[in-house]
Backbone as numpy.savetxt, mean C-alpha at the origin, in Angstrom:
# Nx Ny Nz CAx CAy CAz Cx Cy Cz
13.81 12.12 -4.62 13.20 11.11 -5.51 12.42 11.35 -7.02
12.65 10.87 -7.47 13.17 11.43 -9.90 11.75 11.74 -9.95
10.95 12.55 -11.13 9.39 13.06 -10.90 9.31 11.93 -11.76
8.65 10.92 -11.17 7.23 10.53 -11.54 5.87 10.33 -12.81
6.28 10.64 -13.96 4.66 11.25 -14.96 3.88 10.26 -14.35
2.52 11.43 -14.63 0.87 10.03 -14.58 0.59 10.22 -16.70
0.70 9.22 -16.56 0.07 8.97 -17.35 -1.38 8.58 -17.73
-1.95 9.65 -18.70 -3.88 10.61 -18.71 -4.03 9.51 -20.53
-5.41 9.58 -20.64 -6.86 9.34 -21.42 -6.83 10.64 -21.42
-7.38 10.92 -22.73 -8.39 12.24 -22.46 -9.17 12.62 -21.63
-10.21 11.52 -21.67 -11.20 10.67 -20.54 -11.90 10.99 -19.14
-9.39 11.20 -18.63 -8.43 10.48 -16.97 -8.64 12.28 -17.26
-8.69 12.96 -17.52 -8.11 14.58 -17.46 -8.24 15.09 -16.04
-9.74 14.34 -15.29 -10.43 15.04 -14.52 -9.35 14.23 -12.84
-9.93 12.85 -13.03 -8.94 12.35 -12.01 -7.47 12.46 -12.64
-6.46 13.26 -13.14 -5.50 12.71 -13.40 -4.97 14.15 -12.65
-5.96 15.22 -12.92 -5.81 16.54 -12.49 -6.18 16.76 -10.36
-6.65 16.17 -9.84 -7.11 15.79 -9.42 -5.41 15.01 -8.43
-5.17 14.24 -8.48 -3.97 13.39 -8.25 -2.70 14.11 -8.65
-2.84 14.62 -9.82 -1.84 15.93 -10.27 -1.42 16.74 -8.94
-3.16 17.69 -8.57 -3.24 18.47 -7.83 -2.18 18.10 -5.62
-3.23 16.36 -5.81 -2.68 16.23 -4.35 -1.41 15.50 -4.24
-0.37 14.74 -5.87 0.77 14.54 -4.95 1.82 15.55 -6.01
1.58 16.55 -6.69 2.61 16.78 -7.16 2.90 16.30 -8.78
2.39 14.96 -8.80 2.45 14.58 -10.82 2.52 14.45 -11.64
3.02 15.38 -12.59 3.27 15.93 -13.76 2.91 14.89 -15.26
1.53 15.14 -15.85 0.87 14.91 -16.39 1.69 14.97 -17.48
2.39 13.74 -18.35 3.23 13.68 -19.13 3.17 13.02 -19.95
3.55 12.07 -21.27 4.28 10.79 -22.14 5.25 10.57 -20.28
5.75 9.38 -21.28 7.07 9.56 -19.48 8.36 8.66 -21.32
9.70 9.23 -20.23 10.58 9.37 -21.27 11.20 8.21 -20.77
12.39 7.70 -21.29 13.36 6.32 -20.91 13.94 6.38 -20.37
14.65 8.01 -19.49 15.60 8.11 -18.70 14.06 8.57 -17.27
12.82 8.60 -16.96 12.54 9.00 -16.44 12.11 7.69 -15.37
12.58 5.74 -16.10 12.64 5.14 -15.40 11.56 4.29 -15.28
10.26 4.68 -14.07 9.32 4.74 -14.80 7.94 5.73 -14.42
6.97 5.32 -14.25 5.51 6.06 -14.88 4.57 5.32 -14.16
3.18 6.62 -13.74 2.13 6.14 -12.97 0.77 6.08 -14.32
0.21 5.43 -14.62 -1.11 5.56 -15.50 -2.06 5.17 -14.70
-3.01 5.43 -15.05 -4.14 4.90 -14.97 -4.87 4.23 -15.87
-5.90 3.01 -15.30 -5.50 1.48 -16.03 -7.28 1.27 -14.81
-8.08 0.75 -16.00 -8.98 0.22 -16.01 -9.58 0.55 -13.76
-9.40 1.77 -13.57 -9.50 2.35 -12.42 -9.60 2.25 -11.70
-8.08 2.69 -11.73 -6.35 1.47 -10.97 -5.56 2.63 -11.43
-4.58 3.63 -9.91 -3.89 3.42 -10.52 -3.13 2.77 -10.60
-1.72 2.67 -11.17 -0.48 2.23 -10.87 0.75 1.91 -11.30
1.71 1.26 -10.84 3.40 1.72 -11.84 3.97 1.25 -12.51
4.70 1.75 -13.35 5.14 1.02 -14.96 6.23 1.14 -14.22
7.07 0.65 -15.66 9.02 0.77 -16.14 8.84 0.31 -17.08
9.26 1.21 -18.03 9.06 2.10 -19.12 9.98 1.05 -19.85
9.41 0.76 -20.86 9.99 -0.25 -21.49 10.12 -1.38 -21.46
8.96 -2.50 -20.47 9.82 -3.30 -19.99 7.78 -4.26 -19.31
7.50 -4.28 -20.48 5.45 -4.42 -20.60 5.44 -5.93 -19.03
6.40 -6.60 -19.91 6.66 -7.87 -19.53 6.73 -7.94 -17.87
6.93 -7.02 -17.34 7.30 -6.96 -15.81 6.42 -6.81 -15.19
5.20 -6.70 -15.71 3.60 -6.24 -15.24 3.53 -4.71 -14.74
2.66 -4.34 -13.62 2.49 -2.97 -12.60 2.41 -3.39 -11.53
2.56 -2.30 -10.97 2.53 -1.94 -9.73 0.65 -1.43 -8.76
0.39 -2.19 -8.28 -0.71 -1.29 -7.95 -0.92 -1.91 -6.20
-2.17 -1.41 -5.71 -2.88 -1.86 -5.00 -4.16 -2.53 -5.29
-3.95 -3.82 -4.41 -5.79 -4.55 -4.73 -6.19 -5.03 -3.56
-6.73 -4.96 -2.20 -7.49 -5.90 -1.48 -8.21 -6.78 -1.56
-8.81 -6.95 -2.78 -10.09 -7.37 -2.50 -10.04 -8.60 -4.08
-8.96 -8.50 -4.09 -8.16 -10.08 -5.45 -7.33 -10.59 -4.59
-6.71 -11.76 -5.76 -5.47 -11.98 -5.52 -5.09 -12.68 -4.84
-4.63 -12.34 -4.04 -3.23 -13.19 -2.92 -3.82 -12.45 -1.81
-4.22 -10.83 -1.93 -4.99 -10.32 -0.92 -6.05 -11.15 0.10
-6.72 -11.82 -1.29 -8.45 -11.69 -0.76 -7.90 -13.50 -0.38
-7.15 -14.23 -0.81 -6.87 -16.04 -0.50 -5.94 -15.55 0.91
-5.58 -14.79 0.44 -4.66 -14.74 2.50 -5.97 -14.30 3.39
-6.95 -13.95 3.14 -7.60 -12.75 3.68 -9.11 -14.24 4.50
-8.84 -14.88 3.64 -9.98 -16.12 3.06 -9.22 -17.51 3.94
-8.25 -17.48 3.61 -7.33 -19.35 4.00 -6.58 -18.95 4.51
-5.76 -17.70 5.21 -4.38 -16.98 5.76 -4.31 -17.59 6.90
-4.56 -18.98 7.60 -4.61 -19.15 8.64 -5.52 -18.38 10.88
-5.73 -17.30 9.59 -6.34 -16.56 11.00 -4.78 -16.47 11.90
-5.12 -16.17 13.00 -4.62 -15.85 14.18 -3.59 -16.36 14.55
-3.21 -17.83 14.01 -1.56 -18.42 14.06 -1.18 -17.66 13.04
-1.58 -17.07 12.44 -0.31 -16.29 11.26 0.78 -15.67 12.08
2.17 -15.57 11.32 3.13 -15.33 12.35 2.75 -14.03 12.59
2.72 -13.22 11.28 2.16 -11.75 11.61 1.23 -11.43 12.91
0.45 -12.60 13.47 -0.93 -12.10 14.43 0.14 -12.16 15.13
1.21 -13.07 15.90 0.87 -13.41 16.93 3.04 -12.15 17.28
2.75 -11.95 16.39 4.56 -10.87 16.53 3.52 -9.58 17.29
2.25 -8.97 17.13 1.59 -7.82 16.88 1.14 -8.01 18.74
1.07 -9.10 19.28 0.12 -9.86 20.12 -1.21 -10.21 20.16
-2.13 -10.26 19.00 -3.45 -10.78 18.11 -3.33 -12.46 18.93
-4.20 -11.69 20.47 -4.41 -13.68 20.78 -6.32 -13.39 20.79
-6.59 -13.89 21.87 -8.38 -15.02 21.76 -8.47 -13.17 22.98
-9.30 -12.23 22.80 -9.39 -11.11 23.25 -8.53 -9.88 24.03
-7.86 -9.98 23.13 -6.91 -8.91 22.66 -6.82 -8.56 20.70
-7.43 -7.46 20.89 -7.10 -6.95 19.52 -6.73 -5.96 19.37
-5.01 -5.75 19.44 -4.00 -3.94 19.65 -4.65 -3.21 18.22
-4.77 -1.57 18.80 -3.95 -1.09 18.00 -2.99 -0.91 17.69
-2.65 -1.01 16.10 -1.07 -1.16 15.44 -1.29 0.31 14.27
0.50 0.33 13.88 0.57 1.74 13.49 1.61 0.93 13.33
1.33 1.27 11.64 2.60 0.23 11.02 2.95 1.07 10.41
4.01 0.93 10.77 4.94 2.64 10.48 5.87 2.73 8.81
5.67 1.46 8.78 6.85 1.00 7.50 5.38 0.44 6.04
3.98 1.47 6.12 3.34 0.50 5.24 4.07 0.18 3.93
4.61 0.11 3.11 4.73 0.13 1.70 3.75 -0.27 1.17
3.37 -1.40 0.74 1.50 -1.64 0.05 0.56 -2.14 0.86
0.57 -2.05 2.17 -0.05 -2.25 2.73 -0.92 -3.20 3.08
0.26 -4.20 2.48 0.33 -6.39 2.37 -0.65 -6.56 3.87
0.91 -6.11 5.30 1.06 -6.61 6.28 -0.57 -6.04 6.52
-0.61 -4.20 6.63 -1.53 -3.53 7.55 -3.25 -4.70 7.39
-3.10 -5.02 6.22 -3.57 -5.43 5.02 -4.67 -7.11 6.12
-3.84 -7.43 6.08 -3.30 -9.04 6.76 -4.46 -9.05 8.58
-3.35 -7.72 9.12 -4.07 -7.29 10.29 -5.66 -6.60 10.84
-6.21 -6.14 9.50 -6.79 -5.61 9.93 -8.26 -6.73 9.56
-8.34 -7.23 8.23 -8.93 -8.34 8.53 -9.30 -9.76 9.78
-8.49 -9.62 10.62 -8.12 -10.31 11.48 -8.61 -9.64 12.86
-9.20 -7.60 12.47 -9.69 -8.10 13.19 -9.24 -5.73 14.36
-8.34 -6.43 13.23 -7.45 -4.64 14.06 -7.22 -3.44 13.56
-7.79 -2.58 14.43 -7.64 -1.12 13.26 -5.57 -0.77 13.06
-5.69 -0.46 12.36 -4.44 -0.09 11.75 -4.52 0.94 10.84
-3.44 1.22 11.60 -3.13 3.01 11.30 -1.70 3.11 10.65
-2.24 3.73 8.94 -0.14 2.98 7.82 0.03 4.27 7.44
1.40 4.41 7.81 3.02 5.39 7.60 3.11 5.20 6.42
2.85 6.42 5.90 4.26 5.77 4.24 4.38 7.34 4.09
5.93 6.98 3.41 6.66 7.84 3.37 7.26 8.80 2.00
7.11 7.77 0.74 6.88 8.03 -0.41 6.35 8.14 -1.23
6.05 9.50 -1.73 4.60 9.71 -2.42 3.85 8.91 -3.30
4.61 8.28 -3.93 4.69 7.91 -5.20 3.90 6.02 -4.39
4.52 5.54 -3.39 4.23 4.05 -2.55 2.35 4.87 -1.52
2.42 5.68 -1.43 0.89 6.48 -1.28 -0.04 6.85 -1.18
-0.49 7.09 -3.18 -0.89 7.15 -3.83 -1.32 5.89 -4.53
-0.25 5.33 -4.04 -0.82 3.87 -4.79 -1.53 2.82 -3.66
-0.93 3.42 -2.04 -1.75 2.79 -1.16 -3.12 3.12 -0.64
-2.95 5.13 -1.01 -4.86 5.52 -0.78 -5.51 5.09 -2.53
-5.09 5.38 -3.12 -5.87 4.14 -4.26 -6.14 3.18 -4.45
-5.65 2.17 -3.50 -6.02 0.63 -3.29 -7.24 0.83 -1.99
-6.94 1.46 -1.34 -7.75 1.59 0.54 -9.32 2.43 -0.41
-9.14 3.15 -1.13 -10.64 3.79 -1.51 -12.22 2.50 -2.39
-10.88 1.96 -3.37 -11.43 1.21 -3.70 -11.82 0.73 -3.42
-11.34 0.18 -1.75 -11.33 -1.20 -1.01 -12.74 -0.22 -0.38
-12.70 0.38 -0.16 -14.17 0.88 0.76 -14.96 0.90 -0.07
-15.09 0.72 -1.47 -16.94 1.02 -2.35 -16.74 -0.64 -2.47
-15.74 -1.34 -2.22 -16.31 -3.01 -2.14 -17.14 -3.04 -1.28
-18.29 -3.64 -2.61 -19.79 -4.80 -1.16 -19.01 -5.16 0.14
-18.39 -6.13 0.15 -18.09 -6.98 0.77 -16.86 -6.96 1.81
-15.37 -6.14 1.91 -14.71 -5.29 2.76 -15.12 -4.41 3.45
-15.58 -3.40 2.23 -15.89 -1.87 2.24 -15.71 -0.94 3.69
-16.54 -1.47 4.87 -16.98 -1.24 5.68 -16.28 -1.67 7.00
-15.65 -2.95 6.86 -14.64 -2.92 7.59 -13.14 -2.12 7.23
-13.23 -1.82 6.26 -11.84 -1.33 5.39 -12.10 0.06 6.02
-12.85 0.76 6.06 -13.64 2.08 6.94 -12.80 2.21 8.00
-13.33 0.87 8.43 -13.27 1.13 9.97 -11.91 1.12 10.79
-11.63 0.56 10.17 -10.10 -0.39 10.70 -8.74 -0.08 9.92
-8.90 0.71 8.27 -7.18 1.41 7.88 -7.17 2.44 7.81
-6.67 2.69 7.79 -6.47 4.53 8.16 -4.50 4.66 7.41
-4.29 5.98 7.01 -3.08 5.85 6.33 -2.65 8.39 6.46
-1.27 7.69 6.97 -0.87 9.35 7.50 0.48 8.88 6.44
0.76 10.20 5.64 1.79 10.71 4.14 2.84 11.53 4.80
3.54 10.32 6.04 4.56 11.11 6.46 6.32 10.05 6.60
6.76 10.88 7.24 7.95 10.02 6.84 7.23 8.91 8.77
7.80 7.70 8.55 7.70 8.18 10.20 8.02 7.97 11.73
8.97 8.20 11.47 10.24 9.07 12.41 9.85 10.45 13.14
8.27 10.88 12.19 7.88 12.54 12.42 6.71 11.75 13.17
5.70 11.29 12.57 4.86 11.30 12.28 4.01 10.40 13.28
5.79 9.35 14.25 4.99 8.96 15.43 4.51 9.56 16.40
5.64 10.23 16.54 5.20 11.57 17.65 3.84 12.46 18.02
3.61 12.73 17.09 2.52 13.38 16.32 0.81 12.72 16.48
1.01 11.54 16.21 -0.19 10.87 16.20 -0.94 11.51 17.32
-2.56 11.55 17.16 -2.99 12.23 18.11 -4.04 10.61 19.25
-3.61 9.60 19.53 -3.87 8.36 19.91 -2.95 7.65 20.08
-2.89 6.42 21.29 -0.89 5.52 21.30 -1.95 4.27 20.98
-0.77 4.21 20.28 -0.57 2.73 19.62 -0.08 1.48 20.55
-1.29 0.45 20.52 -0.36 -0.32 21.45 0.28 -1.74 20.58
1.29 -1.13 19.49 1.86 -1.95 18.77 2.67 -0.74 17.50
3.74 -1.47 17.65 4.09 0.20 16.45 5.03 -1.76 15.68
4.61 -1.34 14.50 4.84 -2.38 13.46 5.25 -1.81 12.56
7.05 -2.56 11.92 8.01 -2.28 11.31 8.97 -3.63 10.48
8.36 -3.05 9.76 8.97 -4.17 8.15 10.03 -3.50 7.42
11.37 -4.06 7.99 12.55 -3.38 7.51 12.28 -3.56 6.62
12.86 -2.87 4.85 13.39 -3.98 3.24 15.06 -4.10 4.05
15.03 -4.92 2.88 16.45 -6.06 3.53 17.01 -5.79 1.86
17.99 -5.43 1.66 19.14 -5.16 0.26 19.47 -6.92 0.23
18.51 -6.83 -1.02 19.05 -8.27 -2.11 19.94 -8.43 -1.89
19.99 -10.55 -1.65 21.26 -10.92 -1.70 22.10 -11.10 -2.60
23.38 -10.72 -2.97 24.28 -10.32 -4.06 24.81 -11.78 -4.63
24.76 -12.81 -3.50 25.81 -14.03 -3.70 24.65 -15.43 -2.95
24.88 -16.67 -3.66 24.02 -16.94 -3.45 24.24 -18.77 -4.05
23.80 -19.70 -3.47 24.61 -20.87 -3.93 23.52 -21.86 -4.86
23.46 -22.10 -6.36 22.81 -22.38 -6.98 22.71 -24.57 -7.23
21.40 -23.75 -6.91 20.57 -25.17 -7.38 21.65 -26.43 -8.03
21.40 -27.51 -7.93 22.20 -28.50 -8.57 21.64 -29.58 -9.37
């Protein structure tokens, strides 16, 4: 994986140095050939594409936007993901999300009462997820149950699953499918 630089202001150097030591990010200005860069913006870590400000940033935020809406109005245990892991009255399984990504599925399951251990192998994605979890733990509305129900390992799930110190009842996989190259045009 290419090195993704971390761009910060002088006032963010303490946090940037911690991120650099933890993840190995190089603190410097991005170059066009980098493609992507990380930045600390409004107390959150986010990923941006060089030269593409209209694309917006990628970050993890569990208490606003779609995450908050889905937690409040998402359909509860009747959602497809809840049924897929066997969530029903009296059954709230211990789940390992072996392909955590940005944690959206794990968050939905945790908001429904499951304890979810996430595994993510890509350091940049894991750093974004860890940052989102840390901010969510400090939130007065969801912080207590985030702390109780969500945890993260940064490893390849092929190896991490055999190293777990607990036995999950469900291993959840959400594979990424290749983008469709052909599609019919709308008339």
